[in-house]
mmCIF file of C-alpha atoms in Angstrom:
data_model
loop_
_atom_site.group_PDB
_atom_site.id
_atom_site.type_symbol
_atom_site.label_atom_id
_atom_site.label_comp_id
_atom_site.label_asym_id
_atom_site.label_seq_id
_atom_site.Cartn_x
_atom_site.Cartn_y
_atom_site.Cartn_z
ATOM 1 C CA UNK D 204 187.585 94.475 -8.212
ATOM 2 C CA UNK D 205 188.558 93.661 -4.679
ATOM 3 C CA UNK D 206 186.655 95.086 -1.767
ATOM 4 C CA UNK D 207 188.080 98.222 -0.217
ATOM 5 C CA UNK D 208 190.283 97.518 2.815
ATOM 6 C CA UNK D 209 188.366 99.874 5.117
ATOM 7 C CA UNK D 210 184.763 100.552 5.866
ATOM 8 C CA UNK D 211 183.194 102.999 3.447
ATOM 9 C CA UNK D 212 182.919 106.478 4.962
ATOM 10 C CA UNK D 213 179.666 108.208 4.016
ATOM 11 C CA UNK D 214 179.862 111.939 3.306
ATOM 12 C CA UNK D 215 176.439 113.629 3.063
ATOM 13 C CA UNK D 216 176.080 116.421 0.501
ATOM 14 C CA UNK D 217 173.495 119.182 0.120
ATOM 15 C CA UNK D 218 173.735 120.647 -3.373
ATOM 16 C CA UNK D 219 172.331 124.115 -3.942
ATOM 17 C CA UNK D 220 171.907 124.777 -7.645
ATOM 18 C CA UNK D 221 171.206 121.949 -10.083
ATOM 19 C CA UNK D 222 171.757 123.866 -13.311
ATOM 20 C CA UNK D 223 174.632 123.098 -15.677
ATOM 21 C CA UNK D 224 177.451 122.964 -13.107
ATOM 22 C CA UNK D 225 175.390 121.345 -10.343
ATOM 23 C CA UNK D 226 173.966 118.726 -12.717
ATOM 24 C CA UNK D 227 177.450 117.861 -13.934
ATOM 25 C CA UNK D 228 178.621 117.464 -10.347
ATOM 26 C CA UNK D 229 175.735 115.056 -9.684
ATOM 27 C CA UNK D 230 176.596 113.085 -12.842
ATOM 28 C CA UNK D 231 180.235 112.881 -11.738
ATOM 29 C CA UNK D 232 179.230 111.596 -8.281
ATOM 30 C CA UNK D 233 177.149 108.834 -9.844
ATOM 31 C CA UNK D 234 179.829 107.888 -12.415
ATOM 32 C CA UNK D 235 182.636 107.741 -9.854
ATOM 33 C CA UNK D 236 180.917 105.769 -7.076
ATOM 34 C CA UNK D 237 182.959 102.596 -7.615
ATOM 35 C CA UNK D 238 186.225 104.501 -7.959
ATOM 36 C CA UNK D 239 185.616 106.497 -4.771
ATOM 37 C CA UNK D 240 184.684 103.351 -2.847
ATOM 38 C CA UNK D 241 187.662 101.280 -3.936
ATOM 39 C CA UNK D 242 190.347 103.936 -4.046
ATOM 40 C CA UNK D 243 189.281 106.167 -1.149
ATOM 41 C CA UNK D 244 186.769 104.092 0.895
ATOM 42 C CA UNK D 245 184.363 106.985 0.403
ATOM 43 C CA UNK D 246 180.735 107.393 -0.607
ATOM 44 C CA UNK D 247 179.580 110.902 -1.508
ATOM 45 C CA UNK D 248 175.879 110.752 -0.640
ATOM 46 C CA UNK D 249 173.565 113.386 -2.125
ATOM 47 C CA UNK D 250 171.047 113.767 0.696
ATOM 48 C CA UNK D 251 169.352 116.880 -0.716
ATOM 49 C CA UNK D 252 169.347 119.051 -3.832
ATOM 50 C CA UNK D 253 167.857 122.541 -3.703
ATOM 51 C CA UNK D 254 166.986 125.304 -6.110
ATOM 52 C CA UNK D 255 165.255 128.577 -5.288
ATOM 53 C CA UNK D 256 161.811 126.892 -5.277
ATOM 54 C CA UNK D 257 162.242 123.738 -3.194
ATOM 55 C CA UNK D 258 164.635 121.061 -2.030
ATOM 56 C CA UNK D 259 164.361 117.383 -2.822
ATOM 57 C CA UNK D 260 165.689 115.300 0.045
ATOM 58 C CA UNK D 261 165.815 111.651 0.969
ATOM 59 C CA UNK D 262 163.314 110.783 3.668
ATOM 60 C CA UNK D 263 166.034 109.914 6.207
ATOM 61 C CA UNK D 264 169.083 112.083 5.586
ATOM 62 C CA UNK D 265 170.993 110.470 8.446
ATOM 63 C CA UNK D 266 171.128 107.031 6.853
ATOM 64 C CA UNK D 267 169.957 107.199 3.244
ATOM 65 C CA UNK D 268 170.574 109.230 0.126
ATOM 66 C CA UNK D 269 168.981 110.091 -3.181
ATOM 67 C CA UNK D 270 169.325 107.081 -5.471
ATOM 68 C CA UNK D 271 171.131 107.260 -8.797
ATOM 69 C CA UNK D 272 167.738 106.941 -10.536
ATOM 70 C CA UNK D 273 166.343 109.838 -8.493
ATOM 71 C CA UNK D 274 169.411 111.937 -9.251
ATOM 72 C CA UNK D 275 169.120 111.214 -12.976
ATOM 73 C CA UNK D 276 165.411 112.078 -12.915
ATOM 74 C CA UNK D 277 166.163 115.334 -11.126
ATOM 75 C CA UNK D 278 168.872 116.215 -13.675
ATOM 76 C CA UNK D 279 166.479 115.557 -16.574
ATOM 77 C CA UNK D 280 163.755 117.635 -14.914
ATOM 78 C CA UNK D 281 166.076 120.599 -14.420
ATOM 79 C CA UNK D 282 167.467 120.250 -17.980
ATOM 80 C CA UNK D 283 163.936 120.907 -19.238
ATOM 81 C CA UNK D 284 163.957 124.243 -17.416
ATOM 82 C CA UNK D 285 161.653 123.025 -14.640
ATOM 83 C CA UNK D 286 161.832 124.007 -10.975
ATOM 84 C CA UNK D 287 162.178 121.421 -8.217
ATOM 85 C CA UNK D 288 158.802 122.319 -6.728
ATOM 86 C CA UNK D 289 157.201 120.651 -9.790
ATOM 87 C CA UNK D 290 159.240 117.416 -9.658
ATOM 88 C CA UNK D 291 157.222 114.207 -9.191
ATOM 89 C CA UNK D 292 158.543 112.372 -6.133
ATOM 90 C CA UNK D 293 158.398 108.769 -5.003
ATOM 91 C CA UNK D 294 157.846 107.481 -1.478
ATOM 92 C CA UNK D 295 161.540 107.480 -0.552
ATOM 93 C CA UNK D 296 161.944 111.202 -1.159
ATOM 94 C CA UNK D 297 160.397 114.182 0.489
ATOM 95 C CA UNK D 298 160.088 117.674 -0.763
ATOM 96 C CA UNK D 299 161.568 119.965 1.833
ATOM 97 C CA UNK D 300 158.891 122.478 2.507
ATOM 98 C CA UNK D 301 158.877 124.600 -0.645
ATOM 99 C CA UNK D 302 159.675 128.242 -0.477
ATOM 100 C CA UNK D 303 156.827 129.939 1.328
ATOM 101 C CA UNK D 304 154.947 132.749 -0.414
ATOM 102 C CA UNK D 305 156.880 135.949 0.150
ATOM 103 C CA UNK D 306 159.909 134.135 1.614
ATOM 104 C CA UNK D 307 163.203 135.291 0.144
ATOM 105 C CA UNK D 308 165.277 132.662 -1.643
ATOM 106 C CA UNK D 309 168.120 133.371 0.805
ATOM 107 C CA UNK D 310 165.898 132.594 3.795
ATOM 108 C CA UNK D 311 164.590 129.427 2.150
ATOM 109 C CA UNK D 312 168.083 128.132 1.347
ATOM 110 C CA UNK D 313 169.269 128.912 4.882
ATOM 111 C CA UNK D 314 166.280 126.961 6.252
ATOM 112 C CA UNK D 315 167.172 123.980 4.020
ATOM 113 C CA UNK D 316 170.798 124.094 5.151
ATOM 114 C CA UNK D 317 169.791 124.188 8.835
ATOM 115 C CA UNK D 318 167.467 121.215 8.378
ATOM 116 C CA UNK D 319 170.105 119.241 6.520
ATOM 117 C CA UNK D 320 172.732 120.050 9.140
ATOM 118 C CA UNK D 321 170.499 118.861 11.976
ATOM 119 C CA UNK D 322 169.469 115.635 10.233
ATOM 120 C CA UNK D 323 172.804 114.708 8.641
ATOM 121 C CA UNK D 324 175.777 115.953 10.674
ATOM 122 C CA UNK D 325 178.970 116.865 8.797
ATOM 123 C CA UNK D 326 177.027 117.592 5.633
ATOM 124 C CA UNK D 327 178.966 119.397 2.934
ATOM 125 C CA UNK D 328 176.968 122.248 1.460
ATOM 126 C CA UNK D 329 177.964 122.632 -2.198
ATOM 127 C CA UNK D 330 176.988 125.925 -3.819
ATOM 128 C CA UNK D 331 176.814 125.674 -7.616
ATOM 129 C CA UNK D 332 174.699 128.761 -8.155
ATOM 130 C CA UNK D 333 175.267 132.171 -9.680
ATOM 131 C CA UNK D 334 173.537 134.120 -6.935
ATOM 132 C CA UNK D 335 174.304 135.843 -3.689
ATOM 133 C CA UNK D 336 171.106 134.370 -2.196
ATOM 134 C CA UNK D 337 173.189 131.470 -0.877
ATOM 135 C CA UNK D 338 175.314 133.648 1.422
ATOM 136 C CA UNK D 339 173.167 133.100 4.569
ATOM 137 C CA UNK D 340 173.289 129.324 4.053
ATOM 138 C CA UNK D 341 177.058 129.433 3.518
ATOM 139 C CA UNK D 342 177.527 131.552 6.643
ATOM 140 C CA UNK D 343 176.014 128.730 8.698
ATOM 141 C CA UNK D 344 179.285 126.863 8.263
ATOM 142 C CA UNK D 345 181.040 129.592 10.260
ATOM 143 C CA UNK D 346 178.622 129.382 13.194
ATOM 144 C CA UNK D 347 179.971 127.921 16.371
ATOM 145 C CA UNK D 348 178.793 124.356 16.623
ATOM 146 C CA UNK D 349 177.584 124.121 13.029
ATOM 147 C CA UNK D 350 177.784 120.654 11.552
ATOM 148 C CA UNK D 351 177.933 122.049 8.012
ATOM 149 C CA UNK D 352 180.972 122.379 5.814
ATOM 150 C CA UNK D 353 180.981 124.322 2.562
ATOM 151 C CA UNK D 354 182.509 124.374 -0.859
ATOM 152 C CA UNK D 355 181.453 126.320 -3.884
ATOM 153 C CA UNK D 356 181.639 126.881 -7.585
ATOM 154 C CA UNK D 357 179.465 129.961 -7.198
ATOM 155 C CA UNK D 358 179.997 132.145 -10.207
ATOM 156 C CA UNK D 359 179.324 135.385 -8.304
#
Protein backbone atom coordinates (compact mmCIF):
# COMPACT_ATOMS: atom_id res chain seq x y z
CA UNK A 1 0.00 0.00 0.00
CA UNK A 2 1.12 3.52 -0.69
CA UNK A 3 1.89 5.89 2.12
CA UNK A 4 -0.91 8.21 3.16
CA UNK A 5 -0.70 11.64 1.50
CA UNK A 6 -0.82 13.56 4.79
CA UNK A 7 0.85 13.28 8.13
CA UNK A 8 -0.89 10.86 10.45
CA UNK A 9 -3.03 12.68 13.02
CA UNK A 10 -2.86 11.05 16.45
CA UNK A 11 -6.09 10.94 18.45
CA UNK A 12 -5.59 9.92 22.10
CA UNK A 13 -8.32 7.77 23.67
CA UNK A 14 -9.16 7.01 27.30
CA UNK A 15 -11.44 3.98 27.45
CA UNK A 16 -13.55 3.50 30.56
CA UNK A 17 -14.90 -0.03 30.70
CA UNK A 18 -13.00 -2.93 29.14
CA UNK A 19 -15.73 -5.55 29.36
CA UNK A 20 -17.40 -7.03 26.28
CA UNK A 21 -18.11 -3.78 24.42
CA UNK A 22 -14.91 -2.01 25.47
CA UNK A 23 -12.76 -5.03 24.61
CA UNK A 24 -14.35 -5.26 21.18
CA UNK A 25 -13.66 -1.57 20.60
CA UNK A 26 -9.99 -2.14 21.49
CA UNK A 27 -9.83 -5.13 19.12
CA UNK A 28 -11.36 -3.03 16.34
CA UNK A 29 -8.81 -0.24 16.89
CA UNK A 30 -5.95 -2.71 16.59
CA UNK A 31 -7.42 -4.47 13.52
CA UNK A 32 -8.12 -1.23 11.65
CA UNK A 33 -4.83 0.61 12.23
CA UNK A 34 -3.63 0.28 8.63
CA UNK A 35 -7.02 1.20 7.19
CA UNK A 36 -7.33 4.30 9.38
CA UNK A 37 -3.80 5.41 8.50
CA UNK A 38 -4.14 4.99 4.75
CA UNK A 39 -7.73 6.05 4.26
CA UNK A 40 -8.05 8.77 6.91
CA UNK A 41 -4.46 9.66 7.93
CA UNK A 42 -5.53 8.87 11.48
CA UNK A 43 -4.14 6.89 14.39
CA UNK A 44 -6.51 6.17 17.28
CA UNK A 45 -4.10 5.86 20.20
CA UNK A 46 -5.31 4.12 23.37
CA UNK A 47 -3.40 6.09 26.01
CA UNK A 48 -5.31 4.67 28.99
CA UNK A 49 -7.90 2.02 29.82
CA UNK A 50 -9.78 2.17 33.12
CA UNK A 51 -12.15 0.01 35.09
CA UNK A 52 -13.52 0.72 38.56
CA UNK A 53 -10.30 -0.53 40.22
CA UNK A 54 -7.47 1.13 38.30
CA UNK A 55 -6.36 2.59 35.00
CA UNK A 56 -3.56 1.25 32.85
CA UNK A 57 -1.83 4.08 31.01
CA UNK A 58 1.22 4.49 28.84
CA UNK A 59 4.06 6.17 30.69
CA UNK A 60 3.96 9.27 28.45
CA UNK A 61 0.40 9.89 27.29
CA UNK A 62 1.44 12.94 25.28
CA UNK A 63 3.59 11.01 22.83
CA UNK A 64 3.07 7.27 23.27
CA UNK A 65 0.24 4.79 23.53
CA UNK A 66 -0.50 1.31 24.77
CA UNK A 67 1.00 -1.16 22.30
CA UNK A 68 -1.09 -3.74 20.48
CA UNK A 69 0.53 -6.44 22.65
CA UNK A 70 -0.38 -4.53 25.82
CA UNK A 71 -3.93 -4.05 24.59
CA UNK A 72 -4.28 -7.75 23.78
CA UNK A 73 -2.89 -8.68 27.20
CA UNK A 74 -5.34 -6.33 28.88
CA UNK A 75 -8.25 -7.80 26.90
CA UNK A 76 -7.25 -11.35 27.90
CA UNK A 77 -6.90 -10.31 31.55
CA UNK A 78 -10.36 -8.75 31.62
CA UNK A 79 -11.88 -11.74 29.76
CA UNK A 80 -10.80 -13.90 32.71
CA UNK A 81 -12.90 -11.71 35.01
CA UNK A 82 -9.88 -9.95 36.50
CA UNK A 83 -9.69 -6.30 37.54
CA UNK A 84 -7.06 -3.94 36.14
CA UNK A 85 -5.47 -3.43 39.55
CA UNK A 86 -4.17 -7.02 39.30
CA UNK A 87 -2.72 -6.73 35.77
CA UNK A 88 1.04 -7.33 35.46
CA UNK A 89 2.63 -4.30 33.80
CA UNK A 90 5.85 -3.76 31.91
CA UNK A 91 8.18 -0.77 32.12
CA UNK A 92 6.40 1.21 29.39
CA UNK A 93 3.09 1.26 31.24
CA UNK A 94 2.09 2.76 34.52
CA UNK A 95 -0.83 1.96 36.68
CA UNK A 96 -2.70 5.17 37.33
CA UNK A 97 -2.99 5.34 41.05
CA UNK A 98 -5.55 2.65 41.85
CA UNK A 99 -8.79 3.55 43.46
CA UNK A 100 -8.03 4.63 47.00
CA UNK A 101 -9.69 2.80 49.89
CA UNK A 102 -13.10 4.35 50.42
CA UNK A 103 -12.93 6.39 47.20
CA UNK A 104 -16.08 6.15 45.10
CA UNK A 105 -15.68 4.72 41.60
CA UNK A 106 -17.10 7.98 40.21
CA UNK A 107 -14.40 10.03 41.95
CA UNK A 108 -11.68 7.66 40.78
CA UNK A 109 -12.82 7.77 37.14
CA UNK A 110 -13.07 11.57 37.26
CA UNK A 111 -9.50 11.70 38.62
CA UNK A 112 -8.30 9.46 35.76
CA UNK A 113 -10.07 11.62 33.18
CA UNK A 114 -8.52 14.82 34.61
CA UNK A 115 -5.05 13.28 34.54
CA UNK A 116 -5.49 12.05 30.99
CA UNK A 117 -6.82 15.42 29.86
CA UNK A 118 -3.84 17.27 31.32
CA UNK A 119 -1.25 14.88 29.89
CA UNK A 120 -2.83 14.24 26.48
CA UNK A 121 -4.86 17.22 25.24
CA UNK A 122 -7.87 16.53 23.01
CA UNK A 123 -8.28 13.06 24.46
CA UNK A 124 -11.54 11.34 23.62
CA UNK A 125 -13.09 9.73 26.67
CA UNK A 126 -14.99 6.63 25.55
CA UNK A 127 -17.50 5.26 28.05
CA UNK A 128 -18.30 1.58 27.43
CA UNK A 129 -19.70 0.86 30.87
CA UNK A 130 -23.12 0.06 32.25
CA UNK A 131 -22.90 2.40 35.22
CA UNK A 132 -23.74 5.92 36.19
CA UNK A 133 -20.39 6.18 38.02
CA UNK A 134 -18.89 7.65 34.85
CA UNK A 135 -21.11 10.76 34.88
CA UNK A 136 -18.59 13.01 36.72
CA UNK A 137 -15.85 12.05 34.25
CA UNK A 138 -18.17 12.68 31.30
CA UNK A 139 -19.19 16.06 32.72
CA UNK A 140 -15.55 17.17 32.51
CA UNK A 141 -16.02 17.48 28.76
CA UNK A 142 -18.55 20.26 29.37
CA UNK A 143 -16.21 22.28 31.59
CA UNK A 144 -14.90 25.49 30.16
CA UNK A 145 -11.38 24.89 28.95
CA UNK A 146 -11.57 21.10 29.17
CA UNK A 147 -9.39 19.29 26.68
CA UNK A 148 -11.58 16.18 26.84
CA UNK A 149 -14.15 15.06 24.33
CA UNK A 150 -16.61 12.26 24.99
CA UNK A 151 -18.48 9.49 23.28
CA UNK A 152 -20.29 6.58 24.81
CA UNK A 153 -21.90 3.22 24.41
CA UNK A 154 -23.00 3.36 28.04
CA UNK A 155 -25.87 0.97 28.47
CA UNK A 156 -27.48 3.01 31.27
